[in-house]
Amino acid sequence: MKKILFITSSRIGDAVISCGILERLRLEHPEARFTIACGAVAEGVFARFPALERLIVFEKRRFSLHWLWLWRQVAGQIWDLVVDVRSSGISLFLAARRRVIIKGGRRPGRRYQQLGAALGYEPAPLPVTWTAPADDAKAAALLGDGPVIALAPTANWDGKIWPPERFVAVFEALAAALPGARAAIFGGPGADEARRAAPVLAAIPGAVDLVGKLSLPEAAACLRRSAIFIGNDSGLMHLAAAAGTPTLGLFGRSKASEYAPAGPRTAIAVAPGPEGEAPMTGLQVTDVLKAARTLLCA
């Protein structure tokens, strides 16, 4: 039985992006068992991976001592393949028949394509998600039947957030053309996420509140049942695209040329101005509506 070690990201979005090459490796090596090392926040991204033997979760430590800790967890094994998405350096000191160390950090170009190219995949595989029957059952119970418009009005910092009243305006306009449409509001755990989502929840009667209430596999299952996802550049945006949901990502203070959603049906709406520096207030409701309607009709 082949043993493959996959060292990946500590952030949800980057972890999701790496799932495309991970799934391709699984399909190429159906007899292999995988050990995946990731940060604690991204643990749920890989919890349902079908060929998972061990999931190693590590937290950042002072003086980069988390890498030494991780090395101790995996050094006793001879690996058939080590794929290090983090370019951590510990891969050089592991017993491996083959190793692929992928340059990390921010650089121009789509990250999922850079990962695919490093492994010789052309075209690069799109990210995927994995869920269990229990996740799908919970999604069905929460969302029921009828079209669901998924909104993600949060992000990891305020500069990436589109004004909440504009999310409400977009929902109302789309719902008018989708009989029975309901809103589902997505967000991560914690007080900051709840604060950022609160104005949208308050303004849409009957919206399904999923902020901080789901595991990542459950969120993926809920997103898969949604007619469309509209959200700021965030881990949830990448999760929606990977789940196959028609996904519209909103950009201003981050670079769509690097982190646009990657999936079978995706689109972006970008605030006018220098890439990565444009204020989100410059992105108008009419522009987002146009992109959303085009995506729904695709």
PDB file of C-alpha atoms in Angstrom:
ATOM      1  CA  MET A   1       0.000   0.000   0.000  1.00  0.00           C
ATOM      2  CA  LYS A   2       1.453   3.347  -1.060  1.00  0.00           C
ATOM      3  CA  LYS A   3       1.920   6.052   1.540  1.00  0.00           C
ATOM      4  CA  ILE A   4       1.506   9.675   0.443  1.00  0.00           C
ATOM      5  CA  LEU A   5       2.126  12.719   2.643  1.00  0.00           C
ATOM      6  CA  PHE A   6       0.344  15.939   1.658  1.00  0.00           C
ATOM      7  CA  ILE A   7       1.389  19.096   3.525  1.00  0.00           C
ATOM      8  CA  THR A   8      -1.047  21.901   2.865  1.00  0.00           C
ATOM      9  CA  SER A   9      -2.313  25.243   4.041  1.00  0.00           C
ATOM     10  CA  SER A  10      -3.473  26.665   7.336  1.00  0.00           C
ATOM     11  CA  ARG A  11      -6.103  28.942   5.737  1.00  0.00           C
ATOM     12  CA  ILE A  12      -9.411  27.623   4.466  1.00  0.00           C
ATOM     13  CA  GLY A  13      -9.273  29.212   1.016  1.00  0.00           C
ATOM     14  CA  ASP A  14      -5.751  28.026   0.241  1.00  0.00           C
ATOM     15  CA  ALA A  15      -6.551  24.577   1.611  1.00  0.00           C
ATOM     16  CA  VAL A  16      -9.601  24.285  -0.649  1.00  0.00           C
ATOM     17  CA  ILE A  17      -7.554  25.391  -3.652  1.00  0.00           C
ATOM     18  CA  SER A  18      -5.096  22.557  -2.980  1.00  0.00           C
ATOM     19  CA  CYS A  19      -7.862  19.948  -3.090  1.00  0.00           C
ATOM     20  CA  GLY A  20      -7.792  19.749  -6.875  1.00  0.00           C
ATOM     21  CA  ILE A  21      -4.331  18.203  -7.000  1.00  0.00           C
ATOM     22  CA  LEU A  22      -5.087  16.083  -3.928  1.00  0.00           C
ATOM     23  CA  GLU A  23      -8.111  14.525  -5.634  1.00  0.00           C
ATOM     24  CA  ARG A  24      -6.101  13.919  -8.818  1.00  0.00           C
ATOM     25  CA  LEU A  25      -3.443  12.123  -6.780  1.00  0.00           C
ATOM     26  CA  ARG A  26      -6.130   9.981  -5.156  1.00  0.00           C
ATOM     27  CA  LEU A  27      -7.524   8.966  -8.535  1.00  0.00           C
ATOM     28  CA  GLU A  28      -4.054   8.236  -9.913  1.00  0.00           C
ATOM     29  CA  HIS A  29      -3.117   6.133  -6.879  1.00  0.00           C
ATOM     30  CA  PRO A  30      -6.311   4.329  -5.832  1.00  0.00           C
ATOM     31  CA  GLU A  31      -4.346   1.927  -3.644  1.00  0.00           C
ATOM     32  CA  ALA A  32      -2.637   4.716  -1.674  1.00  0.00           C
ATOM     33  CA  ARG A  33      -3.414   5.952   1.796  1.00  0.00           C
ATOM     34  CA  PHE A  34      -2.849   9.609   2.548  1.00  0.00           C
ATOM     35  CA  THR A  35      -1.561  11.505   5.551  1.00  0.00           C
ATOM     36  CA  ILE A  36      -2.602  15.162   5.352  1.00  0.00           C
ATOM     37  CA  ALA A  37      -1.022  17.895   7.457  1.00  0.00           C
ATOM     38  CA  CYS A  38      -2.843  21.233   7.712  1.00  0.00           C
ATOM     39  CA  GLY A  39      -3.629  24.093  10.063  1.00  0.00           C
ATOM     40  CA  ALA A  40      -6.434  23.762  12.589  1.00  0.00           C
ATOM     41  CA  VAL A  41      -8.806  26.162  10.807  1.00  0.00           C
ATOM     42  CA  ALA A  42      -8.606  24.080   7.614  1.00  0.00           C
ATOM     43  CA  GLU A  43      -9.100  20.701   9.274  1.00  0.00           C
ATOM     44  CA  GLY A  44     -12.678  20.321   8.062  1.00  0.00           C
ATOM     45  CA  VAL A  45     -11.658  20.745   4.425  1.00  0.00           C
ATOM     46  CA  PHE A  46     -10.071  17.288   4.526  1.00  0.00           C
ATOM     47  CA  ALA A  47     -12.220  15.525   7.121  1.00  0.00           C
ATOM     48  CA  ARG A  48     -14.190  13.566   4.479  1.00  0.00           C
ATOM     49  CA  PHE A  49     -11.312  12.815   2.098  1.00  0.00           C
ATOM     50  CA  PRO A  50     -11.988   9.214   0.976  1.00  0.00           C
ATOM     51  CA  ALA A  51      -8.391   7.917   1.129  1.00  0.00           C
ATOM     52  CA  LEU A  52      -7.481   9.568   4.424  1.00  0.00           C
ATOM     53  CA  GLU A  53      -5.388   7.500   6.816  1.00  0.00           C
ATOM     54  CA  ARG A  54      -4.291  10.258   9.178  1.00  0.00           C
ATOM     55  CA  LEU A  55      -5.047  13.957   9.521  1.00  0.00           C
ATOM     56  CA  ILE A  56      -2.340  15.904  11.356  1.00  0.00           C
ATOM     57  CA  VAL A  57      -3.468  19.300  12.602  1.00  0.00           C
ATOM     58  CA  PHE A  58      -0.877  21.776  13.759  1.00  0.00           C
ATOM     59  CA  GLU A  59      -0.911  25.297  15.143  1.00  0.00           C
ATOM     60  CA  LYS A  60       1.646  27.986  14.372  1.00  0.00           C
ATOM     61  CA  ARG A  61       4.280  28.296  17.080  1.00  0.00           C
ATOM     62  CA  ARG A  62       6.955  30.834  17.893  1.00  0.00           C
ATOM     63  CA  PHE A  63      10.220  30.584  15.992  1.00  0.00           C
ATOM     64  CA  SER A  64       8.520  28.242  13.453  1.00  0.00           C
ATOM     65  CA  LEU A  65       8.722  25.400  15.937  1.00  0.00           C
ATOM     66  CA  HIS A  66       5.510  23.944  14.490  1.00  0.00           C
ATOM     67  CA  TRP A  67       7.569  22.651  11.572  1.00  0.00           C
ATOM     68  CA  LEU A  68       9.889  20.777  13.906  1.00  0.00           C
ATOM     69  CA  TRP A  69       6.846  19.333  15.673  1.00  0.00           C
ATOM     70  CA  LEU A  70       5.361  18.247  12.334  1.00  0.00           C
ATOM     71  CA  TRP A  71       8.642  16.684  11.219  1.00  0.00           C
ATOM     72  CA  ARG A  72       8.646  14.554  14.348  1.00  0.00           C
ATOM     73  CA  GLN A  73       5.144  13.321  13.497  1.00  0.00           C
ATOM     74  CA  VAL A  74       6.086  12.094  10.018  1.00  0.00           C
ATOM     75  CA  ALA A  75       9.822  11.334  10.093  1.00  0.00           C
ATOM     76  CA  GLY A  76       9.439   7.684  11.061  1.00  0.00           C
ATOM     77  CA  GLN A  77       7.820   6.679   7.766  1.00  0.00           C
ATOM     78  CA  ILE A  78       9.286   5.990   4.335  1.00  0.00           C
ATOM     79  CA  TRP A  79       6.955   7.862   2.026  1.00  0.00           C
ATOM     80  CA  ASP A  80       6.258   6.885  -1.549  1.00  0.00           C
ATOM     81  CA  LEU A  81       5.413  10.507  -2.322  1.00  0.00           C
ATOM     82  CA  VAL A  82       5.608  13.754  -0.379  1.00  0.00           C
ATOM     83  CA  VAL A  83       3.768  16.787  -1.763  1.00  0.00           C
ATOM     84  CA  ASP A  84       4.564  19.955   0.165  1.00  0.00           C
ATOM     85  CA  VAL A  85       2.295  22.823  -0.870  1.00  0.00           C
ATOM     86  CA  ARG A  86       3.789  25.009   1.859  1.00  0.00           C
ATOM     87  CA  SER A  87       7.429  24.713   0.742  1.00  0.00           C
ATOM     88  CA  SER A  88       8.098  24.165   4.421  1.00  0.00           C
ATOM     89  CA  GLY A  89      11.576  22.708   4.127  1.00  0.00           C
ATOM     90  CA  ILE A  90      10.908  19.679   6.312  1.00  0.00           C
ATOM     91  CA  SER A  91      10.186  17.639   3.174  1.00  0.00           C
ATOM     92  CA  LEU A  92      13.906  17.709   2.376  1.00  0.00           C
ATOM     93  CA  PHE A  93      14.604  15.809   5.576  1.00  0.00           C
ATOM     94  CA  LEU A  94      12.062  13.024   5.143  1.00  0.00           C
ATOM     95  CA  ALA A  95      12.675   9.575   3.660  1.00  0.00           C
ATOM     96  CA  ALA A  96      10.759   9.738   0.394  1.00  0.00           C
ATOM     97  CA  ARG A  97      10.939   7.937  -2.942  1.00  0.00           C
ATOM     98  CA  ARG A  98       9.632  11.081  -4.611  1.00  0.00           C
ATOM     99  CA  ARG A  99       8.987  14.565  -3.364  1.00  0.00           C
ATOM    100  CA  VAL A 100       7.331  17.615  -4.898  1.00  0.00           C
ATOM    101  CA  ILE A 101       7.981  20.870  -3.052  1.00  0.00           C
ATOM    102  CA  ILE A 102       5.782  23.645  -4.401  1.00  0.00           C
ATOM    103  CA  LYS A 103       6.787  27.252  -4.007  1.00  0.00           C
ATOM    104  CA  GLY A 104       4.576  29.004  -1.486  1.00  0.00           C
ATOM    105  CA  GLY A 105       3.697  32.637  -0.881  1.00  0.00           C
ATOM    106  CA  ARG A 106       1.909  35.172  -3.008  1.00  0.00           C
ATOM    107  CA  ARG A 107       2.918  35.423  -6.664  1.00  0.00           C
ATOM    108  CA  PRO A 108       1.161  36.427  -9.885  1.00  0.00           C
ATOM    109  CA  GLY A 109      -1.233  33.937 -11.455  1.00  0.00           C
ATOM    110  CA  ARG A 110      -3.969  31.578 -10.330  1.00  0.00           C
ATOM    111  CA  ARG A 111      -2.852  29.479  -7.400  1.00  0.00           C
ATOM    112  CA  TYR A 112      -4.687  26.320  -8.458  1.00  0.00           C
ATOM    113  CA  GLN A 113      -2.924  26.473 -11.820  1.00  0.00           C
ATOM    114  CA  GLN A 114       0.463  26.878 -10.134  1.00  0.00           C
ATOM    115  CA  LEU A 115      -0.226  23.793  -8.024  1.00  0.00           C
ATOM    116  CA  GLY A 116      -1.300  21.790 -11.056  1.00  0.00           C
ATOM    117  CA  ALA A 117       1.746  22.822 -13.059  1.00  0.00           C
ATOM    118  CA  ALA A 118       4.084  21.747 -10.258  1.00  0.00           C
ATOM    119  CA  LEU A 119       2.742  18.202 -10.585  1.00  0.00           C
ATOM    120  CA  GLY A 120       2.651  18.254 -14.380  1.00  0.00           C
ATOM    121  CA  TYR A 121      -1.135  18.485 -14.688  1.00  0.00           C
ATOM    122  CA  GLU A 122      -2.351  20.325 -17.780  1.00  0.00           C
ATOM    123  CA  PRO A 123      -4.959  21.624 -17.513  1.00  0.00           C
ATOM    124  CA  ALA A 124      -4.777  22.061 -13.760  1.00  0.00           C
ATOM    125  CA  PRO A 125      -7.516  20.190 -11.879  1.00  0.00           C
ATOM    126  CA  LEU A 126     -10.192  22.334 -10.318  1.00  0.00           C
ATOM    127  CA  PRO A 127     -10.685  22.224  -6.546  1.00  0.00           C
ATOM    128  CA  VAL A 128     -13.258  19.782  -5.163  1.00  0.00           C
ATOM    129  CA  THR A 129     -15.020  19.136  -1.873  1.00  0.00           C
ATOM    130  CA  TRP A 130     -15.912  15.909  -0.105  1.00  0.00           C
ATOM    131  CA  THR A 131     -18.997  15.331   2.035  1.00  0.00           C
ATOM    132  CA  ALA A 132     -20.596  12.423   3.876  1.00  0.00           C
ATOM    133  CA  PRO A 133     -24.250  11.306   3.726  1.00  0.00           C
ATOM    134  CA  ALA A 134     -24.834  12.882   7.141  1.00  0.00           C
ATOM    135  CA  ASP A 135     -23.656  16.254   5.823  1.00  0.00           C
ATOM    136  CA  ASP A 136     -25.979  16.018   2.836  1.00  0.00           C
ATOM    137  CA  ALA A 137     -28.901  15.014   5.054  1.00  0.00           C
ATOM    138  CA  LYS A 138     -28.322  17.978   7.337  1.00  0.00           C
ATOM    139  CA  ALA A 139     -28.170  20.319   4.351  1.00  0.00           C
ATOM    140  CA  ALA A 140     -31.486  18.966   3.068  1.00  0.00           C
ATOM    141  CA  ALA A 141     -33.087  19.445   6.479  1.00  0.00           C
ATOM    142  CA  LEU A 142     -31.801  22.997   6.828  1.00  0.00           C
ATOM    143  CA  LEU A 143     -32.542  24.254   3.333  1.00  0.00           C
ATOM    144  CA  GLY A 144     -35.463  22.121   2.175  1.00  0.00           C
ATOM    145  CA  ASP A 145     -36.783  22.497  -1.353  1.00  0.00           C
ATOM    146  CA  GLY A 146     -36.901  25.539  -3.580  1.00  0.00           C
ATOM    147  CA  PRO A 147     -34.124  27.827  -4.793  1.00  0.00           C
ATOM    148  CA  VAL A 148     -31.651  29.061  -2.209  1.00  0.00           C
ATOM    149  CA  ILE A 149     -29.546  32.165  -2.732  1.00  0.00           C
ATOM    150  CA  ALA A 150     -26.410  31.785  -0.633  1.00  0.00           C
ATOM    151  CA  LEU A 151     -24.920  35.027   0.636  1.00  0.00           C
ATOM    152  CA  ALA A 152     -21.564  35.349   2.404  1.00  0.00           C
ATOM    153  CA  PRO A 153     -21.274  38.953   3.588  1.00  0.00           C
ATOM    154  CA  THR A 154     -18.216  38.361   5.807  1.00  0.00           C
ATOM    155  CA  ALA A 155     -14.464  38.130   5.256  1.00  0.00           C
ATOM    156  CA  ASN A 156     -11.316  37.989   7.336  1.00  0.00           C
ATOM    157  CA  TRP A 157     -10.997  41.784   7.383  1.00  0.00           C
ATOM    158  CA  ASP A 158     -13.357  44.689   6.824  1.00  0.00           C
ATOM    159  CA  GLY A 159     -11.604  46.061   3.742  1.00  0.00           C
ATOM    160  CA  LYS A 160     -12.738  43.024   1.702  1.00  0.00           C
ATOM    161  CA  ILE A 161     -16.410  43.384   2.656  1.00  0.00           C
ATOM    162  CA  TRP A 162     -19.066  44.707   0.308  1.00  0.00           C
ATOM    163  CA  PRO A 163     -21.638  46.918   2.097  1.00  0.00           C
ATOM    164  CA  PRO A 164     -24.347  44.746   3.690  1.00  0.00           C
ATOM    165  CA  GLU A 165     -27.270  46.755   2.316  1.00  0.00           C
ATOM    166  CA  ARG A 166     -26.054  45.954  -1.192  1.00  0.00           C
ATOM    167  CA  PHE A 167     -26.173  42.233  -0.489  1.00  0.00           C
ATOM    168  CA  VAL A 168     -29.784  42.759   0.565  1.00  0.00           C
ATOM    169  CA  ALA A 169     -30.585  44.698  -2.616  1.00  0.00           C
ATOM    170  CA  VAL A 170     -29.077  41.974  -4.801  1.00  0.00           C
ATOM    171  CA  PHE A 171     -31.017  39.266  -2.998  1.00  0.00           C
ATOM    172  CA  GLU A 172     -34.312  41.122  -3.356  1.00  0.00           C
ATOM    173  CA  ALA A 173     -33.781  41.678  -7.064  1.00  0.00           C
ATOM    174  CA  LEU A 174     -32.826  38.046  -7.739  1.00  0.00           C
ATOM    175  CA  ALA A 175     -35.594  36.637  -5.538  1.00  0.00           C
ATOM    176  CA  ALA A 176     -38.187  38.604  -7.475  1.00  0.00           C
ATOM    177  CA  ALA A 177     -37.362  36.479 -10.523  1.00  0.00           C
ATOM    178  CA  LEU A 178     -37.013  33.166  -8.641  1.00  0.00           C
ATOM    179  CA  PRO A 179     -40.368  32.113  -7.197  1.00  0.00           C
ATOM    180  CA  GLY A 180     -39.980  30.738  -3.691  1.00  0.00           C
ATOM    181  CA  ALA A 181     -36.362  31.813  -3.366  1.00  0.00           C
ATOM    182  CA  ARG A 182     -34.929  32.111   0.136  1.00  0.00           C
ATOM    183  CA  ALA A 183     -31.674  33.496   1.426  1.00  0.00           C
ATOM    184  CA  ALA A 184     -29.124  31.450   3.359  1.00  0.00           C
ATOM    185  CA  ILE A 185     -26.509  33.537   5.139  1.00  0.00           C
ATOM    186  CA  PHE A 186     -23.114  31.892   5.549  1.00  0.00           C
ATOM    187  CA  GLY A 187     -20.255  32.897   7.817  1.00  0.00           C
ATOM    188  CA  GLY A 188     -17.591  31.406  10.006  1.00  0.00           C
ATOM    189  CA  PRO A 189     -17.494  31.032  13.792  1.00  0.00           C
ATOM    190  CA  GLY A 190     -16.762  33.850  16.194  1.00  0.00           C
ATOM    191  CA  ALA A 191     -18.047  37.245  17.210  1.00  0.00           C
ATOM    192  CA  ASP A 192     -16.503  39.129  14.285  1.00  0.00           C
ATOM    193  CA  GLU A 193     -18.230  36.932  11.711  1.00  0.00           C
ATOM    194  CA  ALA A 194     -21.549  37.268  13.539  1.00  0.00           C
ATOM    195  CA  ARG A 195     -21.157  41.061  13.678  1.00  0.00           C
ATOM    196  CA  ARG A 196     -20.443  41.318   9.972  1.00  0.00           C
ATOM    197  CA  ALA A 197     -23.368  39.104   8.987  1.00  0.00           C
ATOM    198  CA  ALA A 198     -25.922  40.622  11.396  1.00  0.00           C
ATOM    199  CA  PRO A 199     -27.115  43.535   9.188  1.00  0.00           C
ATOM    200  CA  VAL A 200     -27.902  41.193   6.289  1.00  0.00           C
ATOM    201  CA  LEU A 201     -29.721  38.712   8.516  1.00  0.00           C
ATOM    202  CA  ALA A 202     -31.765  41.507  10.084  1.00  0.00           C
ATOM    203  CA  ALA A 203     -32.806  42.910   6.718  1.00  0.00           C
ATOM    204  CA  ILE A 204     -33.977  39.670   5.066  1.00  0.00           C
ATOM    205  CA  PRO A 205     -36.999  38.138   6.818  1.00  0.00           C
ATOM    206  CA  GLY A 206     -36.912  34.360   6.840  1.00  0.00           C
ATOM    207  CA  ALA A 207     -33.231  34.100   5.944  1.00  0.00           C
ATOM    208  CA  VAL A 208     -31.615  30.855   7.086  1.00  0.00           C
ATOM    209  CA  ASP A 209     -28.917  31.757   9.598  1.00  0.00           C
ATOM    210  CA  LEU A 210     -25.916  29.481   9.017  1.00  0.00           C
ATOM    211  CA  VAL A 211     -23.291  31.825  10.469  1.00  0.00           C
ATOM    212  CA  GLY A 212     -20.959  29.825  12.681  1.00  0.00           C
ATOM    213  CA  LYS A 213     -23.382  26.905  12.812  1.00  0.00           C
ATOM    214  CA  LEU A 214     -21.807  24.439  10.372  1.00  0.00           C
ATOM    215  CA  SER A 215     -18.726  22.322  10.008  1.00  0.00           C
ATOM    216  CA  LEU A 216     -16.917  22.816   6.709  1.00  0.00           C
ATOM    217  CA  PRO A 217     -18.290  19.565   5.192  1.00  0.00           C
ATOM    218  CA  GLU A 218     -21.799  20.625   6.241  1.00  0.00           C
ATOM    219  CA  ALA A 219     -21.236  24.056   4.705  1.00  0.00           C
ATOM    220  CA  ALA A 220     -20.071  22.421   1.470  1.00  0.00           C
ATOM    221  CA  ALA A 221     -23.220  20.277   1.401  1.00  0.00           C
ATOM    222  CA  CYS A 222     -25.434  23.324   1.954  1.00  0.00           C
ATOM    223  CA  LEU A 223     -23.621  25.298  -0.729  1.00  0.00           C
ATOM    224  CA  ARG A 224     -24.052  22.418  -3.179  1.00  0.00           C
ATOM    225  CA  ARG A 225     -27.827  22.710  -2.735  1.00  0.00           C
ATOM    226  CA  SER A 226     -27.820  26.460  -3.447  1.00  0.00           C
ATOM    227  CA  ALA A 227     -28.856  27.984  -6.760  1.00  0.00           C
ATOM    228  CA  ILE A 228     -26.107  30.609  -6.548  1.00  0.00           C
ATOM    229  CA  PHE A 229     -23.483  31.851  -4.119  1.00  0.00           C
ATOM    230  CA  ILE A 230     -22.611  35.552  -3.856  1.00  0.00           C
ATOM    231  CA  GLY A 231     -19.880  36.536  -1.459  1.00  0.00           C
ATOM    232  CA  ASN A 232     -16.735  38.444  -0.664  1.00  0.00           C
ATOM    233  CA  ASP A 233     -13.323  36.946  -1.335  1.00  0.00           C
ATOM    234  CA  SER A 234     -13.120  34.380   1.466  1.00  0.00           C
ATOM    235  CA  GLY A 235     -12.670  30.724   2.254  1.00  0.00           C
ATOM    236  CA  LEU A 236     -16.411  30.246   1.845  1.00  0.00           C
ATOM    237  CA  MET A 237     -16.211  31.609  -1.690  1.00  0.00           C
ATOM    238  CA  HIS A 238     -13.580  29.016  -2.584  1.00  0.00           C
ATOM    239  CA  LEU A 239     -15.587  26.277  -0.865  1.00  0.00           C
ATOM    240  CA  ALA A 240     -18.697  27.202  -2.860  1.00  0.00           C
ATOM    241  CA  ALA A 241     -16.827  27.093  -6.159  1.00  0.00           C
ATOM    242  CA  ALA A 242     -15.253  23.750  -5.290  1.00  0.00           C
ATOM    243  CA  ALA A 243     -18.684  22.359  -4.368  1.00  0.00           C
ATOM    244  CA  GLY A 244     -19.862  23.133  -7.909  1.00  0.00           C
ATOM    245  CA  THR A 245     -22.218  25.926  -6.893  1.00  0.00           C
ATOM    246  CA  PRO A 246     -22.547  28.798  -9.382  1.00  0.00           C
ATOM    247  CA  THR A 247     -20.222  31.173  -7.533  1.00  0.00           C
ATOM    248  CA  LEU A 248     -19.901  34.941  -7.845  1.00  0.00           C
ATOM    249  CA  GLY A 249     -16.895  36.379  -6.018  1.00  0.00           C
ATOM    250  CA  LEU A 250     -16.719  40.070  -5.137  1.00  0.00           C
ATOM    251  CA  PHE A 251     -13.319  41.738  -5.285  1.00  0.00           C
ATOM    252  CA  GLY A 252     -11.764  45.099  -4.524  1.00  0.00           C
ATOM    253  CA  ARG A 253      -9.048  44.931  -1.905  1.00  0.00           C
ATOM    254  CA  SER A 254      -7.788  41.531  -3.077  1.00  0.00           C
ATOM    255  CA  LYS A 255      -6.560  40.338  -6.463  1.00  0.00           C
ATOM    256  CA  ALA A 256      -8.998  38.411  -8.621  1.00  0.00           C
ATOM    257  CA  SER A 257      -6.134  37.562 -10.983  1.00  0.00           C
ATOM    258  CA  GLU A 258      -4.742  35.365  -8.196  1.00  0.00           C
ATOM    259  CA  TYR A 259      -7.729  34.325  -6.119  1.00  0.00           C
ATOM    260  CA  ALA A 260     -10.838  34.364  -8.297  1.00  0.00           C
ATOM    261  CA  PRO A 261     -13.050  31.370  -7.472  1.00  0.00           C
ATOM    262  CA  ALA A 262     -12.082  28.203  -9.356  1.00  0.00           C
ATOM    263  CA  GLY A 263     -14.921  25.851 -10.210  1.00  0.00           C
ATOM    264  CA  PRO A 264     -17.143  24.633 -13.040  1.00  0.00           C
ATOM    265  CA  ARG A 265     -19.406  27.731 -12.915  1.00  0.00           C
ATOM    266  CA  THR A 266     -17.828  30.893 -11.553  1.00  0.00           C
ATOM    267  CA  ALA A 267     -17.760  34.627 -12.174  1.00  0.00           C
ATOM    268  CA  ILE A 268     -16.347  37.735 -10.538  1.00  0.00           C
ATOM    269  CA  ALA A 269     -17.458  41.321 -10.002  1.00  0.00           C
ATOM    270  CA  VAL A 270     -14.585  43.704  -9.386  1.00  0.00           C
ATOM    271  CA  ALA A 271     -14.614  47.209  -7.933  1.00  0.00           C
ATOM    272  CA  PRO A 272     -13.147  49.824 -10.281  1.00  0.00           C
ATOM    273  CA  GLY A 273      -9.619  50.959  -9.523  1.00  0.00           C
ATOM    274  CA  PRO A 274      -6.126  49.500  -9.156  1.00  0.00           C
ATOM    275  CA  GLU A 275      -6.276  45.746  -8.641  1.00  0.00           C
ATOM    276  CA  GLY A 276      -6.098  44.857  -4.985  1.00  0.00           C
ATOM    277  CA  GLU A 277      -6.475  48.460  -3.865  1.00  0.00           C
ATOM    278  CA  ALA A 278      -9.966  49.430  -5.009  1.00  0.00           C
ATOM    279  CA  PRO A 279     -12.482  50.162  -2.214  1.00  0.00           C
ATOM    280  CA  MET A 280     -15.423  47.775  -2.156  1.00  0.00           C
ATOM    281  CA  THR A 281     -17.839  50.721  -2.033  1.00  0.00           C
ATOM    282  CA  GLY A 282     -17.020  51.321  -5.692  1.00  0.00           C
ATOM    283  CA  LEU A 283     -18.657  48.047  -6.685  1.00  0.00           C
ATOM    284  CA  GLN A 284     -22.256  48.817  -7.611  1.00  0.00           C
ATOM    285  CA  VAL A 285     -25.382  46.703  -7.165  1.00  0.00           C
ATOM    286  CA  THR A 286     -26.084  46.883 -10.896  1.00  0.00           C
ATOM    287  CA  ASP A 287     -22.698  45.338 -11.700  1.00  0.00           C
ATOM    288  CA  VAL A 288     -23.185  42.471  -9.264  1.00  0.00           C
ATOM    289  CA  LEU A 289     -26.723  41.839 -10.463  1.00  0.00           C
ATOM    290  CA  LYS A 290     -25.588  41.687 -14.079  1.00  0.00           C
ATOM    291  CA  ALA A 291     -22.888  39.159 -13.230  1.00  0.00           C
ATOM    292  CA  ALA A 292     -25.265  37.091 -11.080  1.00  0.00           C
ATOM    293  CA  ARG A 293     -27.953  36.912 -13.739  1.00  0.00           C
ATOM    294  CA  THR A 294     -25.429  35.912 -16.384  1.00  0.00           C
ATOM    295  CA  LEU A 295     -24.122  33.182 -14.087  1.00  0.00           C
ATOM    296  CA  LEU A 296     -27.608  31.858 -13.361  1.00  0.00           C
ATOM    297  CA  CYS A 297     -28.336  31.623 -17.076  1.00  0.00           C
ATOM    298  CA  ALA A 298     -25.035  29.923 -17.967  1.00  0.00           C
TER     299      ALA A 298
END
